[in-house]
Amino acid sequence: MRNALVLCTANSARSVLGEALLRHLGQGRFAAFSAGSTPRGSVNPDALACLERRGLSTEGFRSKSWEEFAGVDAPAMDLIITVCDSAAGEACPVWPGHPMVVHWGIPDPASVEGDDATRGAAFDLAYQRLERRINDMLALGDEVFEAEDGKSRLAAIGTSFN
């Protein structure tokens, strides 16, 4: 079982979707977590609605700081995935265990304005992109974490336009 942390600035939308998807799709292979550099304090209701539309649990999600995962008592991460450009460029804490850190930029669905349908479509698109990328990662198998080019293979997933 590997630990993965999905990061975004606010930990209210993309990172929550990523955590939920990795927990669901990587069941038995990954323990998934999410956090933010400056957490908003609450999860975006449109993110929770998106998860509900897909039949994924919305229980237990909260907007939390990445500092929770940087301390000595935190679970050691094997992989950290940044999903927003600002989190990718920020000075991250020194992660215990020196996990692989990769960037999979996803446009921010929370920045989309409009009615429920318009916002829902933006969250669904973010969900679909994260789902494809996580499935691509899972298809690489566990050996990617030991491979000499493992980090570059994981990072390449984030450059796809799907």
mmCIF file of N, CA and C in Angstrom, residues 27 31 37 49 57 98 112 117 147 152 154 157:
data_model
loop_
_atom_site.group_PDB
_atom_site.id
_atom_site.type_symbol
_atom_site.label_atom_id
_atom_site.label_comp_id
_atom_site.label_asym_id
_atom_site.label_seq_id
_atom_site.Cartn_x
_atom_site.Cartn_y
_atom_site.Cartn_z
ATOM 1 N N GLN A 27 -8.004 1.496 -4.886
ATOM 2 C CA GLN A 27 -8.390 0.746 -3.689
ATOM 3 C C GLN A 27 -7.492 -0.476 -3.499
ATOM 4 N N ALA A 31 -3.395 4.597 -0.328
ATOM 5 C CA ALA A 31 -4.104 5.387 0.671
ATOM 6 C C ALA A 31 -3.972 6.818 0.172
ATOM 7 N N SER A 37 -1.921 24.472 0.391
ATOM 8 C CA SER A 37 -0.942 25.387 0.991
ATOM 9 C C SER A 37 -1.640 26.471 1.798
ATOM 10 N N ALA A 49 -20.898 17.698 -4.972
ATOM 11 C CA ALA A 49 -21.994 17.324 -5.881
ATOM 12 C C ALA A 49 -21.457 16.478 -7.035
ATOM 13 N N SER A 57 -18.223 8.403 -2.386
ATOM 14 C CA SER A 57 -18.521 8.909 -1.054
ATOM 15 C C SER A 57 -18.005 10.336 -0.882
ATOM 16 N N HIS A 98 11.094 11.739 1.458
ATOM 17 C CA HIS A 98 11.448 12.223 0.124
ATOM 18 C C HIS A 98 10.650 11.526 -0.986
ATOM 19 N N VAL A 112 -15.007 28.805 -12.432
ATOM 20 C CA VAL A 112 -16.057 28.933 -13.444
ATOM 21 C C VAL A 112 -17.311 29.495 -12.792
ATOM 22 N N ALA A 117 -25.629 24.081 -13.843
ATOM 23 C CA ALA A 117 -25.231 23.218 -14.954
ATOM 24 C C ALA A 117 -23.848 23.603 -15.480
ATOM 25 N N ALA A 147 11.396 2.306 -10.605
ATOM 26 C CA ALA A 147 12.090 2.459 -11.880
ATOM 27 C C ALA A 147 12.940 3.726 -11.895
ATOM 28 N N SER A 152 9.796 10.572 -14.135
ATOM 29 C CA SER A 152 9.505 11.197 -15.427
ATOM 30 C C SER A 152 8.281 10.560 -16.082
ATOM 31 N N LEU A 154 5.697 9.265 -14.433
ATOM 32 C CA LEU A 154 4.544 9.784 -13.704
ATOM 33 C C LEU A 154 4.281 11.247 -14.060
ATOM 34 N N ILE A 157 2.384 11.953 -17.381
ATOM 35 C CA ILE A 157 0.926 11.815 -17.356
ATOM 36 C C ILE A 157 0.275 13.189 -17.257
#
